[in-house]
mmCIF file of N, CA and C in Angstrom:
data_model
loop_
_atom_site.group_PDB
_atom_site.id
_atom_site.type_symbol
_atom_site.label_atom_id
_atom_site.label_comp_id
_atom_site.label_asym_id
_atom_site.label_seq_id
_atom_site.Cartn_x
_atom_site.Cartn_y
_atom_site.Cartn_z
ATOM 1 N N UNK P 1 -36.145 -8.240 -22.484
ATOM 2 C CA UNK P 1 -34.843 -8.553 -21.942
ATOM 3 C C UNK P 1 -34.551 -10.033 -22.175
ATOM 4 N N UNK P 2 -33.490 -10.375 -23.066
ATOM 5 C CA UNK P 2 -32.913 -11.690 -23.310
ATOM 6 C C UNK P 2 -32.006 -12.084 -21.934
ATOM 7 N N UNK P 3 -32.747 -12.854 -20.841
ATOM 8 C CA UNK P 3 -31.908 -12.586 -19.761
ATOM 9 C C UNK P 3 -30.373 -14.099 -20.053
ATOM 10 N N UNK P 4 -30.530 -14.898 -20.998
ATOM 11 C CA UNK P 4 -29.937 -16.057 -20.997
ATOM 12 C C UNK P 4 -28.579 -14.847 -21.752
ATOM 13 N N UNK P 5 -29.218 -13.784 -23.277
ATOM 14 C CA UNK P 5 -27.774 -13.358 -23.149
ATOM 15 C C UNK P 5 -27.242 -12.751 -22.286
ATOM 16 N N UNK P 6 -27.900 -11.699 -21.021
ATOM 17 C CA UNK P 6 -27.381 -11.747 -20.187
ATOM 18 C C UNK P 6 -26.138 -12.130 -19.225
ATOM 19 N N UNK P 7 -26.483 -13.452 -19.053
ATOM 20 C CA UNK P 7 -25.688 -14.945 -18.589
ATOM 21 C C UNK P 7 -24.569 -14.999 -19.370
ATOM 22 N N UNK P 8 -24.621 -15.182 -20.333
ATOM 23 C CA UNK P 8 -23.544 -15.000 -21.543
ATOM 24 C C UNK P 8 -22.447 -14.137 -21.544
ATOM 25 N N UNK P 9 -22.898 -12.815 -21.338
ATOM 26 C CA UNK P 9 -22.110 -11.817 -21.505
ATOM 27 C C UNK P 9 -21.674 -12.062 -20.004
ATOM 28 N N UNK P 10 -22.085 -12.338 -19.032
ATOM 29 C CA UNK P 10 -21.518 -12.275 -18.051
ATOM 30 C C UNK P 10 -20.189 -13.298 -17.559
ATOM 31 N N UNK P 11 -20.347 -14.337 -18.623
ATOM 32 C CA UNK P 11 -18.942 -15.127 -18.693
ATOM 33 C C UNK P 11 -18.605 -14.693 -19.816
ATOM 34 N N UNK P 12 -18.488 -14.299 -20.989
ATOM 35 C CA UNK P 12 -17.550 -13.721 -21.527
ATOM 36 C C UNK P 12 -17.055 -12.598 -20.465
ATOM 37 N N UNK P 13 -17.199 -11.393 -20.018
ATOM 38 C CA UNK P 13 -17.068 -10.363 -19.302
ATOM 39 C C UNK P 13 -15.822 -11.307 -18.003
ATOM 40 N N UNK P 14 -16.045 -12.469 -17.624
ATOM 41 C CA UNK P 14 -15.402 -13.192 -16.832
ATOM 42 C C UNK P 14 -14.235 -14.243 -17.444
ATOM 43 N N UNK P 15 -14.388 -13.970 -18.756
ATOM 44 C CA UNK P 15 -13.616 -14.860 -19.497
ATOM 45 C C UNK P 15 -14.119 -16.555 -19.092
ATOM 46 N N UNK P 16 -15.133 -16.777 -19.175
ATOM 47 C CA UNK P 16 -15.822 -18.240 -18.749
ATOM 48 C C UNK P 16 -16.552 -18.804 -19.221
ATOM 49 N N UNK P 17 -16.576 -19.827 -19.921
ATOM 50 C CA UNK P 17 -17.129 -20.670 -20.801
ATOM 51 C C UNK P 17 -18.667 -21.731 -20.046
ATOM 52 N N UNK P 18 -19.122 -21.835 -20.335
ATOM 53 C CA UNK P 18 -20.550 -23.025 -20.334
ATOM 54 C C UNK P 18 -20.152 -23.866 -19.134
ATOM 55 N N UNK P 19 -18.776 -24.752 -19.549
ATOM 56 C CA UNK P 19 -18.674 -25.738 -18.842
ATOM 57 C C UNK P 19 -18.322 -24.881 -17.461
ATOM 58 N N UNK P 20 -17.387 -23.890 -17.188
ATOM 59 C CA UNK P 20 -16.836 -23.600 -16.176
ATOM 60 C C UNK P 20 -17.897 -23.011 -15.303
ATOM 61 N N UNK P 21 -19.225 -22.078 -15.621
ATOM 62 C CA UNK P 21 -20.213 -22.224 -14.872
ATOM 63 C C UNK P 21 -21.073 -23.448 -14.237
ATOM 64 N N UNK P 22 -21.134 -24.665 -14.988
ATOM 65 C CA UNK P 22 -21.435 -26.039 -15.267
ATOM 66 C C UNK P 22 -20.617 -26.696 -13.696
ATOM 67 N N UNK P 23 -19.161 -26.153 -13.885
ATOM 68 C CA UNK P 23 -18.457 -27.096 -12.368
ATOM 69 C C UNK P 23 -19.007 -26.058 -11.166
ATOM 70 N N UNK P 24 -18.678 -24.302 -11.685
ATOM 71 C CA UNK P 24 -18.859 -24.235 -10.286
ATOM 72 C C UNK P 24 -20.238 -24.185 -9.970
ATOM 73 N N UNK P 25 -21.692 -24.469 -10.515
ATOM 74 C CA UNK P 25 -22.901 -24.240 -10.019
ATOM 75 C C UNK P 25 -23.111 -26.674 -9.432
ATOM 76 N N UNK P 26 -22.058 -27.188 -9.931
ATOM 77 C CA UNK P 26 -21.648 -28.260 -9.461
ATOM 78 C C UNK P 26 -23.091 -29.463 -10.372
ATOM 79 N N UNK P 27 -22.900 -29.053 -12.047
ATOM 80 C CA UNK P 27 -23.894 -29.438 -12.632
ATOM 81 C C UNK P 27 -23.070 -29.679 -13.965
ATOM 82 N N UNK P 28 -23.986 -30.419 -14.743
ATOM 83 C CA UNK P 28 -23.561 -30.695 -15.793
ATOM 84 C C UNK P 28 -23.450 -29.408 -16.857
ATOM 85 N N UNK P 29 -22.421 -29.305 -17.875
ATOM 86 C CA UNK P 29 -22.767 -28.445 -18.958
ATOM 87 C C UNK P 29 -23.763 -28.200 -19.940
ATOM 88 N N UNK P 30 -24.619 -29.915 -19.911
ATOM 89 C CA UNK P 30 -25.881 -30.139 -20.327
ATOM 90 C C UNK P 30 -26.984 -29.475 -19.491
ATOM 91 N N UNK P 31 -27.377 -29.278 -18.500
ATOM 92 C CA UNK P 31 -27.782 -28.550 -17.726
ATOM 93 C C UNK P 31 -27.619 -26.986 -18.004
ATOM 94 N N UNK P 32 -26.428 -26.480 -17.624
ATOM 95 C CA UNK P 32 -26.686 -25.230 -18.285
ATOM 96 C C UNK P 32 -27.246 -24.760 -19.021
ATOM 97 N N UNK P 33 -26.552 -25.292 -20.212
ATOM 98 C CA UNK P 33 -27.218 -25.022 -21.700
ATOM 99 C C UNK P 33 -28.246 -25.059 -22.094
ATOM 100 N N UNK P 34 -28.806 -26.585 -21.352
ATOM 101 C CA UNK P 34 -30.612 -26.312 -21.230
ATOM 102 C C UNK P 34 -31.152 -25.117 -20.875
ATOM 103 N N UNK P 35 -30.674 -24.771 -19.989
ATOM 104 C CA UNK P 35 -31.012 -23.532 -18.945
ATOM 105 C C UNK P 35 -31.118 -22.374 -19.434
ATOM 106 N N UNK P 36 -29.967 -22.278 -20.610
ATOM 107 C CA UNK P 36 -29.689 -20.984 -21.343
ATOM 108 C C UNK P 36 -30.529 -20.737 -22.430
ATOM 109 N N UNK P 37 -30.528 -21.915 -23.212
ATOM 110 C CA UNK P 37 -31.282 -21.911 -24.627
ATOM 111 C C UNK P 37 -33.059 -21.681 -24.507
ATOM 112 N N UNK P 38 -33.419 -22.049 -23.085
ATOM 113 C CA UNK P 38 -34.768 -21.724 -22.269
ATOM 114 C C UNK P 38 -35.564 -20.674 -23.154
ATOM 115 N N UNK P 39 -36.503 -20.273 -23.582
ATOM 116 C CA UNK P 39 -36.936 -18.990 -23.940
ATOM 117 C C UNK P 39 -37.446 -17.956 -22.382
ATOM 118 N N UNK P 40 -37.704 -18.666 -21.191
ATOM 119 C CA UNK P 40 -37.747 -18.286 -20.220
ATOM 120 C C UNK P 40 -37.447 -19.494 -18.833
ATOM 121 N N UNK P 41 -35.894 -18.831 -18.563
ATOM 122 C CA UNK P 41 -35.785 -19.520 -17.690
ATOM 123 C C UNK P 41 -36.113 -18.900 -15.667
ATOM 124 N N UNK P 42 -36.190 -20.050 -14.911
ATOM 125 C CA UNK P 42 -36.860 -19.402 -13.706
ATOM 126 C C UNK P 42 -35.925 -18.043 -13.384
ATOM 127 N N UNK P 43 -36.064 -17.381 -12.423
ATOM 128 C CA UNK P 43 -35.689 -16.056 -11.623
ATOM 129 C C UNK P 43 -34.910 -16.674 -10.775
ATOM 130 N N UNK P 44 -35.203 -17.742 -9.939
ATOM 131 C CA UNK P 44 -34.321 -18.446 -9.011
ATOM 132 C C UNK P 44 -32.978 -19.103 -10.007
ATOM 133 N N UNK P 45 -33.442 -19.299 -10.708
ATOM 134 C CA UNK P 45 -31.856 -20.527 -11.655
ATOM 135 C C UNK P 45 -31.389 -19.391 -12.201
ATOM 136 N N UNK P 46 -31.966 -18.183 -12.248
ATOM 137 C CA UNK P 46 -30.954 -17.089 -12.943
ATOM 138 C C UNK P 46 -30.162 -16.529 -12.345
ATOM 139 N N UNK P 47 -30.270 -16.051 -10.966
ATOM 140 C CA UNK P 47 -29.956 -15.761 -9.828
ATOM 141 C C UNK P 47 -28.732 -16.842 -9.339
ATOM 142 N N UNK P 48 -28.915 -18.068 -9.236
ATOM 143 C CA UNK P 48 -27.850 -18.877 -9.230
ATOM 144 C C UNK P 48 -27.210 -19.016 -10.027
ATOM 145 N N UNK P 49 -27.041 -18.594 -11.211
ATOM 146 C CA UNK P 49 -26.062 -18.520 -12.209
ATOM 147 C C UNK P 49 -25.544 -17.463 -11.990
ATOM 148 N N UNK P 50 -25.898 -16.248 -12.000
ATOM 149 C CA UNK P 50 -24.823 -14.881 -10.983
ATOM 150 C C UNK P 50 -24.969 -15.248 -9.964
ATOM 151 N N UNK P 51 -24.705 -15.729 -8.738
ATOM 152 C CA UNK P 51 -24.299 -15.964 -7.363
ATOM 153 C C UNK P 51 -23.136 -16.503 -8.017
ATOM 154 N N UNK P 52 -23.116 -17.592 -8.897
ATOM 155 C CA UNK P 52 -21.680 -18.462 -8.815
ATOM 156 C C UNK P 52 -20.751 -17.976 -9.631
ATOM 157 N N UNK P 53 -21.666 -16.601 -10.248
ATOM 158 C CA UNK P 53 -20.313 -15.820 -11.216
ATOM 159 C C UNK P 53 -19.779 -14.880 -10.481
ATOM 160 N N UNK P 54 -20.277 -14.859 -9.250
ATOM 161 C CA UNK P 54 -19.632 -13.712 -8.321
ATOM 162 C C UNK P 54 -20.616 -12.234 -8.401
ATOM 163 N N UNK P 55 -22.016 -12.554 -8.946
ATOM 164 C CA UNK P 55 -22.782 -11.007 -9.234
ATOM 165 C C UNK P 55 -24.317 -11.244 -8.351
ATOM 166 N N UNK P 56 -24.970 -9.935 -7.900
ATOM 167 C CA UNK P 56 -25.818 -10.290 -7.287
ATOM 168 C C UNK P 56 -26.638 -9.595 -8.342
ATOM 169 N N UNK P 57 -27.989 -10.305 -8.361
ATOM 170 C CA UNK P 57 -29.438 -10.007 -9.431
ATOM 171 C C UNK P 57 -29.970 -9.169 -8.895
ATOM 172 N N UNK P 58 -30.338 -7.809 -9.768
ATOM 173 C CA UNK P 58 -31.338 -6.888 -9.199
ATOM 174 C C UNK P 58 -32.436 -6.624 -9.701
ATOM 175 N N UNK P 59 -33.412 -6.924 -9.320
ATOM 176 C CA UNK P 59 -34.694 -6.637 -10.926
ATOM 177 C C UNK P 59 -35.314 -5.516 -10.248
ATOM 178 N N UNK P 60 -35.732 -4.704 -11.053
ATOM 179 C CA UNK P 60 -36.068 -3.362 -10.630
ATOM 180 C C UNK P 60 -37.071 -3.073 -11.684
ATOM 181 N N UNK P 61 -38.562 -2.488 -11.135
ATOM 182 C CA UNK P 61 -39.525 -2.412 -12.094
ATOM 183 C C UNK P 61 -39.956 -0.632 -11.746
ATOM 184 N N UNK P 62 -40.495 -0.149 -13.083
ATOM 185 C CA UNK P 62 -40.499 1.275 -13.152
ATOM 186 C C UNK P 62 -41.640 1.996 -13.964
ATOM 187 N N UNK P 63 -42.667 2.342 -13.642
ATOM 188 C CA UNK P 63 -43.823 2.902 -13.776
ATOM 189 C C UNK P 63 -43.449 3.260 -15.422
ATOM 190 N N UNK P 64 -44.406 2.846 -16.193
ATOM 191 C CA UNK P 64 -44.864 3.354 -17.870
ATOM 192 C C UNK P 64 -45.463 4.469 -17.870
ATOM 193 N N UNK P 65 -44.728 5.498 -18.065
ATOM 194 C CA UNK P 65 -45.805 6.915 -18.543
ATOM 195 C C UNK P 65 -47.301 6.228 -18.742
ATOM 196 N N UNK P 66 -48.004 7.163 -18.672
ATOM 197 C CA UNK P 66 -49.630 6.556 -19.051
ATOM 198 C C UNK P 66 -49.619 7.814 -21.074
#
């Protein structure tokens, strides 16, 4: 799971660009982007990036056939 495109699609889907997550998480756009380009960014900073898009994070894990 690419969770940064995730993030992505979730401002396109909102019509919202880098910077406009950038004001309302009350951070730089440099910041973000760091955040995004991450190969793994934390669970908590992902989570605050949907809180401020208006979405709540659900991670849900599910047994592998053996």
């Amino acid at each position: 799971m690419d969770i940064s495109k995730e993030i992505r699609i979730l401002l396109a889907q909102e019509d919202l660009k880098v910077s406009d997550l950038a004001r309302l998480m009350d951070t730089s756009h440099q910041n973000i982007t760091n955040i995004l380009n991450k190969n793994n960014p934390t669970i908590s900073k992902v989570e605050e990036m949907a809180n401020a898009l208006g979405y709540k994070m659900n991670i849900t894990f599910e047994k592998v056939a053996e």
